[in-house]
Amino acid sequence: MLLSKRTRFDALRAFLPTLLLGLLGGSLAYWAGLPLPWLLGAMLATTLPSLAGMQLRGPGSARKAVLAVIGVMLGSAFSPDMAGDAASWMISLGMMLLATSVMWAFSFWFAHRVAGYSVETSLYAGIPGGVSAVTAMAMESGADLRIVGLTHATRILILLLSIPPLLDVLGHVELGMRPADSASWLWLPSPLDIAWLLGSGVAGIGLGRLLRLPNAFLFGPALLSAALHLTGLTHAVVPPSVLAIAQVIIGVSVGIRFGGTPLTAVAFNLWMATLQAAVLLLIAVAAAWSIHVVTGYSMAAALLANMPGGAPELSLVALSLGIDPAFVTSHHLLRITALMLLMPLMLRAFRRLLA
């Protein structure tokens, strides 16, 4: 037990420079008035040193705790008056699954035929979502884990960097939203609300594991928190300061994925991943426009819901900007669940087809 505590303390101490770097990047971005400052500032502050060859330590188990916090925050976006949206949601979810299948088909073709990767590598690198689960499954196959991880990390990076200009073009979202004053940063929920939020997080993790949900630390607390808010048992929300810290840790988690991969050594893979991500982004925009026309949902919400991957990151963006986080989270949960169920079947099918 003592050794375990010491190991955790050492891991936390090793992560401290990364966290400080992320906080510095987020603070500078916030001071400069940039959109999504804590997320994008922390991400860029760690991505650039990582690409330069610097080894930065990740948050380790702290990221799991942050995922649970994000899940609780996402669940708080659900409310009892959302029942009337069920029909439109079903149509949107179906259209999202169709767009996801197009993305996956293109990604596999591009990775295998254009980039020249193996069937296993192309399949796992091309799946539009669920990077954590995909990486774990890829370890049991013959896929090149370096290419799989780099492709997903590059895609998430490009998606997050593209959000501000895309939403600015759409014109439906105020990207510069901040708490008005120091009192907003220091605000805390009541003790009862804090108990509800903590209970949702802890019990939600157990629920996610029991149901074997993809990314159980995120979607388990989100489901339980959503149930509590949908039934009206609580209206508790997470304070802005906690949301900002969550953005910083998620931002550095993206940035450090490029660690140990000097730019000169992976230039070709980065170029292929960038081209692939650009086309997937265009497909997501087309899908979002179609959903907007058919269902009437905002382009901004439909776009975040259809972006291929990065469920914690994109759901956090929706929450931070107030872009219907319940709608966005539901779409990403269904997408990842469907992809995880289909992955083994698709792998066998592609092997037979290309044999």
PDB file of N, CA, C and O in Angstrom, residues 101-153:
ATOM      1  N   SER A 101     -20.223   5.659 -41.213  1.00  0.00           N
ATOM      2  CA  SER A 101     -19.847   4.549 -42.095  1.00  0.00           C
ATOM      3  C   SER A 101     -19.100   5.055 -43.327  1.00  0.00           C
ATOM      4  O   SER A 101     -18.146   4.414 -43.794  1.00  0.00           O
ATOM      5  N   VAL A 102     -19.504   6.219 -43.850  1.00  0.00           N
ATOM      6  CA  VAL A 102     -18.803   6.812 -44.992  1.00  0.00           C
ATOM      7  C   VAL A 102     -17.384   7.213 -44.581  1.00  0.00           C
ATOM      8  O   VAL A 102     -16.410   6.971 -45.314  1.00  0.00           O
ATOM      9  N   MET A 103     -17.257   7.812 -43.399  1.00  0.00           N
ATOM     10  CA  MET A 103     -15.939   8.205 -42.898  1.00  0.00           C
ATOM     11  C   MET A 103     -15.025   6.998 -42.739  1.00  0.00           C
ATOM     12  O   MET A 103     -13.849   7.034 -43.133  1.00  0.00           O
ATOM     13  N   TRP A 104     -15.548   5.934 -42.158  1.00  0.00           N
ATOM     14  CA  TRP A 104     -14.733   4.749 -41.912  1.00  0.00           C
ATOM     15  C   TRP A 104     -14.292   4.115 -43.228  1.00  0.00           C
ATOM     16  O   TRP A 104     -13.139   3.700 -43.382  1.00  0.00           O
ATOM     17  N   ALA A 105     -15.226   4.032 -44.187  1.00  0.00           N
ATOM     18  CA  ALA A 105     -14.892   3.442 -45.482  1.00  0.00           C
ATOM     19  C   ALA A 105     -13.800   4.252 -46.174  1.00  0.00           C
ATOM     20  O   ALA A 105     -12.831   3.690 -46.717  1.00  0.00           O
ATOM     21  N   PHE A 106     -13.943   5.584 -46.166  1.00  0.00           N
ATOM     22  CA  PHE A 106     -12.911   6.411 -46.787  1.00  0.00           C
ATOM     23  C   PHE A 106     -11.577   6.270 -46.067  1.00  0.00           C
ATOM     24  O   PHE A 106     -10.524   6.152 -46.706  1.00  0.00           O
ATOM     25  N   SER A 107     -11.608   6.303 -44.742  1.00  0.00           N
ATOM     26  CA  SER A 107     -10.369   6.240 -43.968  1.00  0.00           C
ATOM     27  C   SER A 107      -9.605   4.953 -44.240  1.00  0.00           C
ATOM     28  O   SER A 107      -8.380   4.970 -44.389  1.00  0.00           O
ATOM     29  N   PHE A 108     -10.347   3.839 -44.289  1.00  0.00           N
ATOM     30  CA  PHE A 108      -9.689   2.566 -44.569  1.00  0.00           C
ATOM     31  C   PHE A 108      -9.080   2.564 -45.970  1.00  0.00           C
ATOM     32  O   PHE A 108      -7.929   2.161 -46.159  1.00  0.00           O
ATOM     33  N   TRP A 109      -9.869   3.014 -46.940  1.00  0.00           N
ATOM     34  CA  TRP A 109      -9.356   3.050 -48.319  1.00  0.00           C
ATOM     35  C   TRP A 109      -8.118   3.927 -48.407  1.00  0.00           C
ATOM     36  O   TRP A 109      -7.111   3.546 -49.012  1.00  0.00           O
ATOM     37  N   PHE A 110      -8.173   5.096 -47.816  1.00  0.00           N
ATOM     38  CA  PHE A 110      -7.056   6.032 -47.900  1.00  0.00           C
ATOM     39  C   PHE A 110      -5.813   5.456 -47.230  1.00  0.00           C
ATOM     40  O   PHE A 110      -4.707   5.496 -47.790  1.00  0.00           O
ATOM     41  N   ALA A 111      -5.986   4.915 -46.024  1.00  0.00           N
ATOM     42  CA  ALA A 111      -4.831   4.406 -45.284  1.00  0.00           C
ATOM     43  C   ALA A 111      -4.215   3.199 -45.982  1.00  0.00           C
ATOM     44  O   ALA A 111      -2.985   3.041 -45.998  1.00  0.00           O
ATOM     45  N   HIS A 112      -5.053   2.349 -46.558  1.00  0.00           N
ATOM     46  CA  HIS A 112      -4.536   1.121 -47.171  1.00  0.00           C
ATOM     47  C   HIS A 112      -4.010   1.357 -48.587  1.00  0.00           C
ATOM     48  O   HIS A 112      -2.916   0.886 -48.936  1.00  0.00           O
ATOM     49  N   ARG A 113      -4.775   2.067 -49.398  1.00  0.00           N
ATOM     50  CA  ARG A 113      -4.422   2.236 -50.808  1.00  0.00           C
ATOM     51  C   ARG A 113      -3.477   3.409 -51.062  1.00  0.00           C
ATOM     52  O   ARG A 113      -2.594   3.323 -51.919  1.00  0.00           O
ATOM     53  N   VAL A 114      -3.663   4.504 -50.345  1.00  0.00           N
ATOM     54  CA  VAL A 114      -2.843   5.701 -50.584  1.00  0.00           C
ATOM     55  C   VAL A 114      -1.602   5.695 -49.698  1.00  0.00           C
ATOM     56  O   VAL A 114      -0.476   5.858 -50.177  1.00  0.00           O
ATOM     57  N   ALA A 115      -1.804   5.504 -48.378  1.00  0.00           N
ATOM     58  CA  ALA A 115      -0.665   5.526 -47.454  1.00  0.00           C
ATOM     59  C   ALA A 115       0.110   4.218 -47.464  1.00  0.00           C
ATOM     60  O   ALA A 115       1.283   4.188 -47.072  1.00  0.00           O
ATOM     61  N   GLY A 116      -0.539   3.129 -47.901  1.00  0.00           N
ATOM     62  CA  GLY A 116       0.162   1.847 -47.996  1.00  0.00           C
ATOM     63  C   GLY A 116       0.280   1.089 -46.689  1.00  0.00           C
ATOM     64  O   GLY A 116       1.140   0.212 -46.556  1.00  0.00           O
ATOM     65  N   TYR A 117      -0.600   1.366 -45.715  1.00  0.00           N
ATOM     66  CA  TYR A 117      -0.549   0.659 -44.442  1.00  0.00           C
ATOM     67  C   TYR A 117      -1.182  -0.726 -44.576  1.00  0.00           C
ATOM     68  O   TYR A 117      -1.949  -0.994 -45.512  1.00  0.00           O
ATOM     69  N   SER A 118      -0.884  -1.591 -43.624  1.00  0.00           N
ATOM     70  CA  SER A 118      -1.474  -2.934 -43.615  1.00  0.00           C
ATOM     71  C   SER A 118      -2.973  -2.856 -43.350  1.00  0.00           C
ATOM     72  O   SER A 118      -3.499  -1.820 -42.935  1.00  0.00           O
ATOM     73  N   VAL A 119      -3.682  -3.979 -43.568  1.00  0.00           N
ATOM     74  CA  VAL A 119      -5.122  -4.024 -43.330  1.00  0.00           C
ATOM     75  C   VAL A 119      -5.434  -3.681 -41.873  1.00  0.00           C
ATOM     76  O   VAL A 119      -6.316  -2.858 -41.586  1.00  0.00           O
ATOM     77  N   GLU A 120      -4.711  -4.317 -40.942  1.00  0.00           N
ATOM     78  CA  GLU A 120      -4.966  -4.077 -39.519  1.00  0.00           C
ATOM     79  C   GLU A 120      -4.702  -2.618 -39.138  1.00  0.00           C
ATOM     80  O   GLU A 120      -5.515  -1.972 -38.470  1.00  0.00           O
ATOM     81  N   THR A 121      -3.570  -2.092 -39.586  1.00  0.00           N
ATOM     82  CA  THR A 121      -3.232  -0.708 -39.267  1.00  0.00           C
ATOM     83  C   THR A 121      -4.242   0.258 -39.875  1.00  0.00           C
ATOM     84  O   THR A 121      -4.676   1.214 -39.222  1.00  0.00           O
ATOM     85  N   SER A 122      -4.642   0.009 -41.108  1.00  0.00           N
ATOM     86  CA  SER A 122      -5.595   0.887 -41.790  1.00  0.00           C
ATOM     87  C   SER A 122      -6.941   0.887 -41.087  1.00  0.00           C
ATOM     88  O   SER A 122      -7.590   1.938 -40.944  1.00  0.00           O
ATOM     89  N   LEU A 123      -7.375  -0.282 -40.637  1.00  0.00           N
ATOM     90  CA  LEU A 123      -8.678  -0.382 -39.989  1.00  0.00           C
ATOM     91  C   LEU A 123      -8.691   0.358 -38.658  1.00  0.00           C
ATOM     92  O   LEU A 123      -9.598   1.148 -38.377  1.00  0.00           O
ATOM     93  N   TYR A 124      -7.681   0.139 -37.832  1.00  0.00           N
ATOM     94  CA  TYR A 124      -7.651   0.754 -36.515  1.00  0.00           C
ATOM     95  C   TYR A 124      -7.309   2.246 -36.592  1.00  0.00           C
ATOM     96  O   TYR A 124      -7.810   3.042 -35.795  1.00  0.00           O
ATOM     97  N   ALA A 125      -6.460   2.635 -37.525  1.00  0.00           N
ATOM     98  CA  ALA A 125      -6.120   4.045 -37.684  1.00  0.00           C
ATOM     99  C   ALA A 125      -7.281   4.826 -38.284  1.00  0.00           C
ATOM    100  O   ALA A 125      -7.420   6.026 -38.031  1.00  0.00           O
ATOM    101  N   GLY A 126      -8.119   4.139 -39.059  1.00  0.00           N
ATOM    102  CA  GLY A 126      -9.196   4.825 -39.763  1.00  0.00           C
ATOM    103  C   GLY A 126     -10.491   4.935 -39.003  1.00  0.00           C
ATOM    104  O   GLY A 126     -11.363   5.707 -39.384  1.00  0.00           O
ATOM    105  N   ILE A 127     -10.648   4.174 -37.924  1.00  0.00           N
ATOM    106  CA  ILE A 127     -11.916   4.200 -37.203  1.00  0.00           C
ATOM    107  C   ILE A 127     -12.165   5.600 -36.643  1.00  0.00           C
ATOM    108  O   ILE A 127     -11.319   6.170 -35.957  1.00  0.00           O
ATOM    109  N   PRO A 128     -13.328   6.207 -36.952  1.00  0.00           N
ATOM    110  CA  PRO A 128     -13.566   7.616 -36.583  1.00  0.00           C
ATOM    111  C   PRO A 128     -14.092   7.788 -35.163  1.00  0.00           C
ATOM    112  O   PRO A 128     -15.208   8.249 -34.941  1.00  0.00           O
ATOM    113  N   GLY A 129     -13.271   7.441 -34.171  1.00  0.00           N
ATOM    114  CA  GLY A 129     -13.675   7.634 -32.786  1.00  0.00           C
ATOM    115  C   GLY A 129     -13.108   6.575 -31.869  1.00  0.00           C
ATOM    116  O   GLY A 129     -12.543   5.579 -32.324  1.00  0.00           O
ATOM    117  N   GLY A 130     -13.249   6.818 -30.557  1.00  0.00           N
ATOM    118  CA  GLY A 130     -12.864   5.825 -29.560  1.00  0.00           C
ATOM    119  C   GLY A 130     -11.391   5.526 -29.505  1.00  0.00           C
ATOM    120  O   GLY A 130     -10.990   4.367 -29.443  1.00  0.00           O
ATOM    121  N   VAL A 131     -10.559   6.565 -29.455  1.00  0.00           N
ATOM    122  CA  VAL A 131      -9.117   6.360 -29.552  1.00  0.00           C
ATOM    123  C   VAL A 131      -8.587   5.460 -28.439  1.00  0.00           C
ATOM    124  O   VAL A 131      -7.726   4.594 -28.693  1.00  0.00           O
ATOM    125  N   SER A 132      -9.084   5.599 -27.223  1.00  0.00           N
ATOM    126  CA  SER A 132      -8.568   4.783 -26.116  1.00  0.00           C
ATOM    127  C   SER A 132      -8.898   3.311 -26.316  1.00  0.00           C
ATOM    128  O   SER A 132      -8.031   2.436 -26.182  1.00  0.00           O
ATOM    129  N   ALA A 133     -10.165   3.028 -26.640  1.00  0.00           N
ATOM    130  CA  ALA A 133     -10.565   1.640 -26.863  1.00  0.00           C
ATOM    131  C   ALA A 133      -9.906   1.066 -28.104  1.00  0.00           C
ATOM    132  O   ALA A 133      -9.506  -0.104 -28.125  1.00  0.00           O
ATOM    133  N   VAL A 134      -9.773   1.878 -29.146  1.00  0.00           N
ATOM    134  CA  VAL A 134      -9.154   1.422 -30.391  1.00  0.00           C
ATOM    135  C   VAL A 134      -7.700   1.036 -30.153  1.00  0.00           C
ATOM    136  O   VAL A 134      -7.223  -0.003 -30.635  1.00  0.00           O
ATOM    137  N   THR A 135      -6.975   1.852 -29.404  1.00  0.00           N
ATOM    138  CA  THR A 135      -5.573   1.561 -29.120  1.00  0.00           C
ATOM    139  C   THR A 135      -5.433   0.252 -28.350  1.00  0.00           C
ATOM    140  O   THR A 135      -4.539  -0.556 -28.634  1.00  0.00           O
ATOM    141  N   ALA A 136      -6.314   0.031 -27.378  1.00  0.00           N
ATOM    142  CA  ALA A 136      -6.264  -1.212 -26.607  1.00  0.00           C
ATOM    143  C   ALA A 136      -6.539  -2.420 -27.489  1.00  0.00           C
ATOM    144  O   ALA A 136      -5.872  -3.461 -27.373  1.00  0.00           O
ATOM    145  N   MET A 137      -7.492  -2.303 -28.402  1.00  0.00           N
ATOM    146  CA  MET A 137      -7.812  -3.415 -29.306  1.00  0.00           C
ATOM    147  C   MET A 137      -6.700  -3.622 -30.323  1.00  0.00           C
ATOM    148  O   MET A 137      -6.400  -4.756 -30.710  1.00  0.00           O
ATOM    149  N   ALA A 138      -6.079  -2.535 -30.763  1.00  0.00           N
ATOM    150  CA  ALA A 138      -5.011  -2.648 -31.760  1.00  0.00           C
ATOM    151  C   ALA A 138      -3.798  -3.380 -31.203  1.00  0.00           C
ATOM    152  O   ALA A 138      -3.048  -4.025 -31.953  1.00  0.00           O
ATOM    153  N   MET A 139      -3.599  -3.303 -29.893  1.00  0.00           N
ATOM    154  CA  MET A 139      -2.464  -3.981 -29.274  1.00  0.00           C
ATOM    155  C   MET A 139      -2.553  -5.499 -29.432  1.00  0.00           C
ATOM    156  O   MET A 139      -1.544  -6.192 -29.391  1.00  0.00           O
ATOM    157  N   GLU A 140      -3.766  -6.018 -29.603  1.00  0.00           N
ATOM    158  CA  GLU A 140      -3.975  -7.452 -29.737  1.00  0.00           C
ATOM    159  C   GLU A 140      -3.945  -7.904 -31.194  1.00  0.00           C
ATOM    160  O   GLU A 140      -4.180  -9.073 -31.488  1.00  0.00           O
ATOM    161  N   SER A 141      -3.688  -6.979 -32.106  1.00  0.00           N
ATOM    162  CA  SER A 141      -3.637  -7.324 -33.529  1.00  0.00           C
ATOM    163  C   SER A 141      -2.227  -7.077 -34.058  1.00  0.00           C
ATOM    164  O   SER A 141      -1.305  -6.808 -33.302  1.00  0.00           O
ATOM    165  N   GLY A 142      -2.095  -7.136 -35.360  1.00  0.00           N
ATOM    166  CA  GLY A 142      -0.796  -6.882 -35.968  1.00  0.00           C
ATOM    167  C   GLY A 142      -0.634  -5.445 -36.418  1.00  0.00           C
ATOM    168  O   GLY A 142       0.247  -5.135 -37.234  1.00  0.00           O
ATOM    169  N   ALA A 143      -1.465  -4.547 -35.898  1.00  0.00           N
ATOM    170  CA  ALA A 143      -1.422  -3.152 -36.326  1.00  0.00           C
ATOM    171  C   ALA A 143      -0.177  -2.446 -35.796  1.00  0.00           C
ATOM    172  O   ALA A 143       0.349  -2.792 -34.736  1.00  0.00           O
ATOM    173  N   ASP A 144       0.280  -1.449 -36.539  1.00  0.00           N
ATOM    174  CA  ASP A 144       1.400  -0.615 -36.123  1.00  0.00           C
ATOM    175  C   ASP A 144       0.860   0.420 -35.139  1.00  0.00           C
ATOM    176  O   ASP A 144       0.205   1.392 -35.529  1.00  0.00           O
ATOM    177  N   LEU A 145       1.142   0.221 -33.855  1.00  0.00           N
ATOM    178  CA  LEU A 145       0.573   1.088 -32.823  1.00  0.00           C
ATOM    179  C   LEU A 145       1.032   2.532 -32.956  1.00  0.00           C
ATOM    180  O   LEU A 145       0.290   3.463 -32.625  1.00  0.00           O
ATOM    181  N   ARG A 146       2.261   2.728 -33.442  1.00  0.00           N
ATOM    182  CA  ARG A 146       2.766   4.093 -33.599  1.00  0.00           C
ATOM    183  C   ARG A 146       1.935   4.860 -34.620  1.00  0.00           C
ATOM    184  O   ARG A 146       1.546   6.011 -34.386  1.00  0.00           O
ATOM    185  N   ILE A 147       1.614   4.214 -35.746  1.00  0.00           N
ATOM    186  CA  ILE A 147       0.823   4.864 -36.784  1.00  0.00           C
ATOM    187  C   ILE A 147      -0.615   5.065 -36.320  1.00  0.00           C
ATOM    188  O   ILE A 147      -1.220   6.119 -36.549  1.00  0.00           O
ATOM    189  N   VAL A 148      -1.170   4.064 -35.652  1.00  0.00           N
ATOM    190  CA  VAL A 148      -2.544   4.174 -35.153  1.00  0.00           C
ATOM    191  C   VAL A 148      -2.658   5.348 -34.185  1.00  0.00           C
ATOM    192  O   VAL A 148      -3.543   6.203 -34.313  1.00  0.00           O
ATOM    193  N   GLY A 149      -1.753   5.413 -33.210  1.00  0.00           N
ATOM    194  CA  GLY A 149      -1.800   6.494 -32.226  1.00  0.00           C
ATOM    195  C   GLY A 149      -1.568   7.849 -32.851  1.00  0.00           C
ATOM    196  O   GLY A 149      -2.250   8.828 -32.510  1.00  0.00           O
ATOM    197  N   LEU A 150      -0.598   7.931 -33.763  1.00  0.00           N
ATOM    198  CA  LEU A 150      -0.279   9.205 -34.397  1.00  0.00           C
ATOM    199  C   LEU A 150      -1.439   9.708 -35.260  1.00  0.00           C
ATOM    200  O   LEU A 150      -1.754  10.902 -35.268  1.00  0.00           O
ATOM    201  N   THR A 151      -2.101   8.787 -35.968  1.00  0.00           N
ATOM    202  CA  THR A 151      -3.221   9.171 -36.825  1.00  0.00           C
ATOM    203  C   THR A 151      -4.372   9.731 -35.999  1.00  0.00           C
ATOM    204  O   THR A 151      -4.950  10.776 -36.331  1.00  0.00           O
ATOM    205  N   HIS A 152      -4.702   9.050 -34.911  1.00  0.00           N
ATOM    206  CA  HIS A 152      -5.794   9.529 -34.065  1.00  0.00           C
ATOM    207  C   HIS A 152      -5.434  10.841 -33.386  1.00  0.00           C
ATOM    208  O   HIS A 152      -6.275  11.748 -33.284  1.00  0.00           O
ATOM    209  N   ALA A 153      -4.197  10.964 -32.906  1.00  0.00           N
ATOM    210  CA  ALA A 153      -3.784  12.195 -32.241  1.00  0.00           C
ATOM    211  C   ALA A 153      -3.811  13.378 -33.205  1.00  0.00           C
ATOM    212  O   ALA A 153      -4.269  14.478 -32.850  1.00  0.00           O
TER     213      ALA A 153
END
